[in-house]
PDB file of C-alpha atoms in Angstrom:
ATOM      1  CA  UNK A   1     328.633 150.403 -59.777  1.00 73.00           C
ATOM      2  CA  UNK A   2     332.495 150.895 -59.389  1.00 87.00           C
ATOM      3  CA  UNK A   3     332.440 153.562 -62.401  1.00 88.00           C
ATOM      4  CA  UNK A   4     329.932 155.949 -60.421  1.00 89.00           C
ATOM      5  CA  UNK A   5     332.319 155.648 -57.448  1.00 90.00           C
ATOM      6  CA  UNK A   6     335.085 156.801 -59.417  1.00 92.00           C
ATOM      7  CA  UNK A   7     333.236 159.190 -60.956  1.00 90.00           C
ATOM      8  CA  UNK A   8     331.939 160.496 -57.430  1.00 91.00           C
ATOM      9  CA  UNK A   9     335.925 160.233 -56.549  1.00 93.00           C
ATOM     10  CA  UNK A  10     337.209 162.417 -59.248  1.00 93.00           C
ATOM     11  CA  UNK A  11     334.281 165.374 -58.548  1.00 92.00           C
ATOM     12  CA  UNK A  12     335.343 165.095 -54.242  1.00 92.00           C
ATOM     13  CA  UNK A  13     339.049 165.571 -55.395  1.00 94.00           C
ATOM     14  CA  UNK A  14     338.536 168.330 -57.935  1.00 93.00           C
ATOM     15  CA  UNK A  15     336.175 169.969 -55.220  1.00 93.00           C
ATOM     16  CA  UNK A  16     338.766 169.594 -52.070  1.00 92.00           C
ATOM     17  CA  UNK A  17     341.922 170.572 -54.580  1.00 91.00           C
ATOM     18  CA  UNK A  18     339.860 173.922 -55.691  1.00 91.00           C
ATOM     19  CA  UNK A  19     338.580 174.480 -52.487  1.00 89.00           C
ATOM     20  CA  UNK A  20     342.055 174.309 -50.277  1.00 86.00           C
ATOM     21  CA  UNK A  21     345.537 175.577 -50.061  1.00 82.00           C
ATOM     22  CA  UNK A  22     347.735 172.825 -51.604  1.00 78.00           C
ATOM     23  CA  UNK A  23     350.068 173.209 -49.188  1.00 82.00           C
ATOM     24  CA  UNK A  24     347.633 172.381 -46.157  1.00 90.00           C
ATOM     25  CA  UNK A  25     345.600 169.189 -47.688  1.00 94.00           C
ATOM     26  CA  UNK A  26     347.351 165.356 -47.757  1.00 95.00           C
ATOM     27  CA  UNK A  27     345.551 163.347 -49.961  1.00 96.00           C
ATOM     28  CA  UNK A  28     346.305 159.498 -49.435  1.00 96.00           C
ATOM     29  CA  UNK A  29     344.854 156.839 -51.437  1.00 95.00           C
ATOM     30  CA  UNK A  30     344.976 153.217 -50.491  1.00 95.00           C
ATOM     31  CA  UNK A  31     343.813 151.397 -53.644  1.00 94.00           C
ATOM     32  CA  UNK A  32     345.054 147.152 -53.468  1.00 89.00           C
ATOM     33  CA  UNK A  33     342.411 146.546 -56.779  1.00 90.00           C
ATOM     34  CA  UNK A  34     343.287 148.754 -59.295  1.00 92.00           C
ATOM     35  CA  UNK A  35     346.743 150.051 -58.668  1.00 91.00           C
ATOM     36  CA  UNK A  36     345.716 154.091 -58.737  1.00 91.00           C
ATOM     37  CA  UNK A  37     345.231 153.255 -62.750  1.00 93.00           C
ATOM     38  CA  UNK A  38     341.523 154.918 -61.850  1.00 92.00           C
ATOM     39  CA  UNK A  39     342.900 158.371 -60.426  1.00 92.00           C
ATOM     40  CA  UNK A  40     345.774 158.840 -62.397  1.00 90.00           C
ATOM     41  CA  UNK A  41     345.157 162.455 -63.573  1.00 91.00           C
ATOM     42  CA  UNK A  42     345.668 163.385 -59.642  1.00 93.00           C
ATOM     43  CA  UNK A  43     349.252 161.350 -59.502  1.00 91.00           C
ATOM     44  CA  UNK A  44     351.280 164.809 -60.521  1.00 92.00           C
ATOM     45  CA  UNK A  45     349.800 166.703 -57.869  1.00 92.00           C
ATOM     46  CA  UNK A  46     352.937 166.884 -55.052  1.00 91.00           C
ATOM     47  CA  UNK A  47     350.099 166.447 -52.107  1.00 93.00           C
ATOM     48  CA  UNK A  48     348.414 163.339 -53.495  1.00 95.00           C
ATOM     49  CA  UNK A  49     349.861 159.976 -52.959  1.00 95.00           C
ATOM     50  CA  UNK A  50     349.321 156.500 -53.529  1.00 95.00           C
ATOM     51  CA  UNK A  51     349.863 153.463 -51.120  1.00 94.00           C
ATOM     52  CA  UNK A  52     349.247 150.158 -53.198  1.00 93.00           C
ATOM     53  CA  UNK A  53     350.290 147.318 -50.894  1.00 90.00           C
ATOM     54  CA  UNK A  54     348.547 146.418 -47.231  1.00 87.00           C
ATOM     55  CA  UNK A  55     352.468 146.576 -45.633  1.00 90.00           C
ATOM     56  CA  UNK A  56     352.290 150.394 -46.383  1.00 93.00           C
ATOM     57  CA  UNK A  57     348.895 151.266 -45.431  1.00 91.00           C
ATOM     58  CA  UNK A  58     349.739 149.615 -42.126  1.00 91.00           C
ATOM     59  CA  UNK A  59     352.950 151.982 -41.866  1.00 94.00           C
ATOM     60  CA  UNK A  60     350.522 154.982 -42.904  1.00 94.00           C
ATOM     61  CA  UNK A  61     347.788 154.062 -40.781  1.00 94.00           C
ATOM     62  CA  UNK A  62     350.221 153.860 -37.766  1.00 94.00           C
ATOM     63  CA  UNK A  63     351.774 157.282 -39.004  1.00 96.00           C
ATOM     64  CA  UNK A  64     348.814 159.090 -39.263  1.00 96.00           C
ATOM     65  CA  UNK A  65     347.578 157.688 -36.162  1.00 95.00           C
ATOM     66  CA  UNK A  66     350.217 159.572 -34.227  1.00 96.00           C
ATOM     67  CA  UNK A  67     349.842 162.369 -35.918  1.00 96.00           C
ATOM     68  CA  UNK A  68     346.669 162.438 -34.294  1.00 96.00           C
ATOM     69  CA  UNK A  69     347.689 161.827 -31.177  1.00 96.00           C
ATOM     70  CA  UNK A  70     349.688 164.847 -31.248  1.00 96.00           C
ATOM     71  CA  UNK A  71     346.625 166.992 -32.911  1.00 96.00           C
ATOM     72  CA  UNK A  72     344.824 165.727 -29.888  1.00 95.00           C
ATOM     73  CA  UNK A  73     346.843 167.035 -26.809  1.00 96.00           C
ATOM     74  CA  UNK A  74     347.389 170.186 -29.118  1.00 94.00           C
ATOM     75  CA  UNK A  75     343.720 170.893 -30.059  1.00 95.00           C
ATOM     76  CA  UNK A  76     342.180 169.168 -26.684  1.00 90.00           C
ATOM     77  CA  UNK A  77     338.660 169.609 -26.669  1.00 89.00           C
ATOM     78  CA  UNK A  78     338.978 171.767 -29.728  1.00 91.00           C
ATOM     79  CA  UNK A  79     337.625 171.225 -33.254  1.00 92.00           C
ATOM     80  CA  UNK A  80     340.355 171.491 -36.286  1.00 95.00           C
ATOM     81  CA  UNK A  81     338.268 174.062 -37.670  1.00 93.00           C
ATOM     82  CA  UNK A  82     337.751 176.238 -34.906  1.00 94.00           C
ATOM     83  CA  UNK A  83     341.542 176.015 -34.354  1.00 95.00           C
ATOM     84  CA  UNK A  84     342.809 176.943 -37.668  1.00 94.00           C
ATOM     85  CA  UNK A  85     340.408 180.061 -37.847  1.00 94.00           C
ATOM     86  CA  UNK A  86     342.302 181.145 -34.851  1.00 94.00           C
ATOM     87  CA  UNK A  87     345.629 180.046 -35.659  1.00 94.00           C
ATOM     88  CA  UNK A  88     344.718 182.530 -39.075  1.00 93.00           C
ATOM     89  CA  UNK A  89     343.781 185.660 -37.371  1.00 96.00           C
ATOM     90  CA  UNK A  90     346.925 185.157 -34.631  1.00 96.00           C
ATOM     91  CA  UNK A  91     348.726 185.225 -38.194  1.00 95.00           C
ATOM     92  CA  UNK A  92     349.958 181.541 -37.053  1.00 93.00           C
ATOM     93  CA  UNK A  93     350.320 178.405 -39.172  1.00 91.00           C
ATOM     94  CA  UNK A  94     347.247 176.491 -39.144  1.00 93.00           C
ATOM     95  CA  UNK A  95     347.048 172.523 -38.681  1.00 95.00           C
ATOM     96  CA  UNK A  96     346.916 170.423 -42.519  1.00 95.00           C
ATOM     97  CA  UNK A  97     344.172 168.419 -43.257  1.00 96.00           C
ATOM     98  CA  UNK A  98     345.382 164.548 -44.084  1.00 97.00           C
ATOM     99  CA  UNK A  99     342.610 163.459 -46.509  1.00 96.00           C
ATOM    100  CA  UNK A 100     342.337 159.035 -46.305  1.00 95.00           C
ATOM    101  CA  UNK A 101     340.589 157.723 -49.202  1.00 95.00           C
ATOM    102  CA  UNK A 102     340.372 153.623 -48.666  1.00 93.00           C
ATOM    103  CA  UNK A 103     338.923 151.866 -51.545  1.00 92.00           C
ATOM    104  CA  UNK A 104     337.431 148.462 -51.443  1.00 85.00           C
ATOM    105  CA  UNK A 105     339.090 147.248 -47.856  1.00 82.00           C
ATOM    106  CA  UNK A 106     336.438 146.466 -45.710  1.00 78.00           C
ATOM    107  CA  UNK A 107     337.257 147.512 -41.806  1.00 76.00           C
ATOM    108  CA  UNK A 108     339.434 145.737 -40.048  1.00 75.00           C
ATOM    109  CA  UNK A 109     340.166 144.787 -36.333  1.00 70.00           C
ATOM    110  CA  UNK A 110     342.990 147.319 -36.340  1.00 72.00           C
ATOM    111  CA  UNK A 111     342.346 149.433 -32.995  1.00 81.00           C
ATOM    112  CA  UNK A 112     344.213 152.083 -34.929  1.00 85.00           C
ATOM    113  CA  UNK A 113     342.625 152.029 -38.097  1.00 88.00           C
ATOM    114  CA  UNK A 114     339.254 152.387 -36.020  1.00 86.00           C
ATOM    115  CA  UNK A 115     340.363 155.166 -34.368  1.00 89.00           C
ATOM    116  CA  UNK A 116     341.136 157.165 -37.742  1.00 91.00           C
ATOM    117  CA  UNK A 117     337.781 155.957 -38.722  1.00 88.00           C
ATOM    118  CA  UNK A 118     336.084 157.077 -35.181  1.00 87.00           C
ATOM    119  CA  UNK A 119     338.124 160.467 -34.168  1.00 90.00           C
ATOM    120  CA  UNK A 120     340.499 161.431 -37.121  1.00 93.00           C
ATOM    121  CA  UNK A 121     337.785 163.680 -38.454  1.00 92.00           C
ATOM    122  CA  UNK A 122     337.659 166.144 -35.322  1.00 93.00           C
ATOM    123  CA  UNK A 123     341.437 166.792 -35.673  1.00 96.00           C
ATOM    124  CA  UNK A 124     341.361 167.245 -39.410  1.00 96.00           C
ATOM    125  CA  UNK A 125     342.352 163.554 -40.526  1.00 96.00           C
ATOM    126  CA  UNK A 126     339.898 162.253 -42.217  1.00 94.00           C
ATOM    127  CA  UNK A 127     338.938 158.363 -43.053  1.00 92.00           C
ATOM    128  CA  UNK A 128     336.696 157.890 -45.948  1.00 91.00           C
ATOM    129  CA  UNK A 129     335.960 154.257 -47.118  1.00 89.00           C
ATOM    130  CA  UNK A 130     334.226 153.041 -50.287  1.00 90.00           C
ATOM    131  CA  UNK A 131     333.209 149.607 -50.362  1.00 87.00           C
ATOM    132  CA  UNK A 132     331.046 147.965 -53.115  1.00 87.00           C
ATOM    133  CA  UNK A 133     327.670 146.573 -51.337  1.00 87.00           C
ATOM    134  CA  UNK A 134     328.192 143.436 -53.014  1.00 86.00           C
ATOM    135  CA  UNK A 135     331.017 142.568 -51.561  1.00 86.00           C
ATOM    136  CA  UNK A 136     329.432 142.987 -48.412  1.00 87.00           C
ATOM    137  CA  UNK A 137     325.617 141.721 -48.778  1.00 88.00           C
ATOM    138  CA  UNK A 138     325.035 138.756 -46.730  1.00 87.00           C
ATOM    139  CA  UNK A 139     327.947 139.365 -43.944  1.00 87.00           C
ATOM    140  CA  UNK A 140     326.144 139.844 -40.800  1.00 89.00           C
ATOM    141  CA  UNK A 141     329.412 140.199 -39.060  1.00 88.00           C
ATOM    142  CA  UNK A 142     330.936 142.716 -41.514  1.00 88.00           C
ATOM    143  CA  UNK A 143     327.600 144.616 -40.958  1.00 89.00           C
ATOM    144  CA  UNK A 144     327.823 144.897 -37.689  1.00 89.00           C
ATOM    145  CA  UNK A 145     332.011 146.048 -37.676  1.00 87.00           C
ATOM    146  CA  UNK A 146     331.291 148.481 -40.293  1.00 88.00           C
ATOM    147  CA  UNK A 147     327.826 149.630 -38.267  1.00 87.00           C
ATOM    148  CA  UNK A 148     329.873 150.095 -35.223  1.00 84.00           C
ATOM    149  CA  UNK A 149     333.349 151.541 -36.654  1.00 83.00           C
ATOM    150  CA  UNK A 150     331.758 154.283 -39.255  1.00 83.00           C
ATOM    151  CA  UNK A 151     329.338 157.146 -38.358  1.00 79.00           C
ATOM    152  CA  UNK A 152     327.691 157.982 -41.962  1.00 83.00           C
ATOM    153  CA  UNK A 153     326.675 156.047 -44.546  1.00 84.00           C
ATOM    154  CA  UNK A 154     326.335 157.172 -48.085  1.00 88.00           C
ATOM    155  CA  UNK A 155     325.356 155.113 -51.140  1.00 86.00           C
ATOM    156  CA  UNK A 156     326.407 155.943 -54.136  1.00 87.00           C
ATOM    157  CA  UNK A 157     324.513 155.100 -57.591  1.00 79.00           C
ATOM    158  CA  UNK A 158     322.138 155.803 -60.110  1.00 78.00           C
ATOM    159  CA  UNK A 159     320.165 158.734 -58.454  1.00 78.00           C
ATOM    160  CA  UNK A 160     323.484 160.231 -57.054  1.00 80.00           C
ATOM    161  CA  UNK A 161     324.717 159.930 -53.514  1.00 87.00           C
ATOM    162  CA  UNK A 162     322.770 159.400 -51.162  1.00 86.00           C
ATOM    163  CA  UNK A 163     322.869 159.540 -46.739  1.00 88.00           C
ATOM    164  CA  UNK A 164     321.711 155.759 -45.864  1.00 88.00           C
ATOM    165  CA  UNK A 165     320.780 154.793 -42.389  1.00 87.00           C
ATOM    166  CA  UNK A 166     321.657 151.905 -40.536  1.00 87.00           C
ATOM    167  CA  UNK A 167     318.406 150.195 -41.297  1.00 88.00           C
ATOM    168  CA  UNK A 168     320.056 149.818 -45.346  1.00 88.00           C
ATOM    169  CA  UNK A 169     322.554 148.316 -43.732  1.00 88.00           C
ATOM    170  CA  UNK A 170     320.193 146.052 -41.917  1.00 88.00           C
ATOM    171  CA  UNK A 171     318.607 144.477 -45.144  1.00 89.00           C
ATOM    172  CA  UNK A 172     322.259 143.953 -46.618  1.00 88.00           C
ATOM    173  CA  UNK A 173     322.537 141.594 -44.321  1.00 85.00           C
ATOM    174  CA  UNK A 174     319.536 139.579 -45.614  1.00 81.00           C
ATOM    175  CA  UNK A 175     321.113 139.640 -49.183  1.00 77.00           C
ATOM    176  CA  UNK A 176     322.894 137.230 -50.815  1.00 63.00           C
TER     177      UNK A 176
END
C-alpha cells in the first residue's frame, strides 16, 4: 500500500531531521509518479530537494557518484562514521551525509547508480529505494537485478516494516 510507504517516509524524515545537524544531512528525493505532492511539508527545509524528471536524477546520480569517489580515497578503508567521530574530537569538519530516497524506479543497468546502491552507504551516501511489490511480482529478471544490486530488504505494510529475505523475493517471482 503506497499510503503506508508514505507514511513510513514521513516518520524516517522526521527521525533523520531531529536526529542530525541540518547543515550535515542532503536529503534528495527522486519521485517521477507523484511530483513530491506526497512530501510536501519537507519542501521548505533548505537541505531537502526534489528531482522530478529521469534527465536530473541521471545528473545527480553522476554527481553524487563522484562525490563518492572522492569520500573513498579520503576515508580509504575507513567507515563514515568512524571518520566523523574523529574529525569531531580533532575539532575538524566532519564529512555530510547525502540521504537518496528513490521512489517507484526499479534498478537500472546504470553501473553508477549500482554503485550508490552497493558502496554509497560506507561513505555516508546513502541509496534507499521503495518499490511497490506489484509492480514487480512476476519479473524474474527484475528479481534477480534487484537481488543482486540491493543488500536489505524491508517490506513495508500492515504489521509495520519488516526485514525480508531473499527467499520473499523468490516467491514474487511466482506471482502474477
Amino acid at each position: 500500500d503506497e499510503q503506508q510507504m508514505f507514511n513510513y517516509l514521513t516518520l524516517y524524515l522526521t527521525s533523520l531531521y531531529s536526529r542530525m545537524v541540518i547543515s550535515s544531512l542532503y536529503v534528495k528525493l527522486f519521485d517521477f509518479k507523484y511530483a513530491g505532492t506526497k512530501t510536501i511539508n519537507f519542501a521548505s527545509i533548505e537541505s531537502f530537494s526534489q528531482v522530478l524528471n529521469k534527465e536530473d536524477v541521471k545528473s545527480q546520480i553522476e554527481l553524487l557518484n563522484k562525490e563518492m569517489m572522492k569520500r573513498i580515497k579520503i576515508l580509504g578503508s575507513k567507515q563514515i562514521d568512524d571518520y566523523n567521530k574523529e574529525m569531531i574530537e580533532d575539532d575538524s569538519a566532519p564529512l555530510d551525509y547525502h540521504i537518496i530516497i528513490d521512489l517507484f524506479n526499479k534498478p537500472s543497468d546504470n553501473g553508477e547508480q549500482n554503485q550508490l546502491l552497493i558502496n554509497g552507504f560506507k561513505y555516508g551516501i546513502v541509496y534507499n529505494s521503495f518499490l511497490n511489490v506489484k509492480d514487480i511480482e512476476g519479473d524474474e529478471k527484475m528479481i534477480d537485478k534487484i537481488k543482486s544490486t540491493y543488500g536489505n530488504y524491508y517490506f513495508i505494510g500492515d504489521a509495520g516494516v519488516n526485514k525480508k529475505s531473499s527467499k520473499f523475493l523468490d516467491a514474487l517471482k511466482a506471482k502474477k
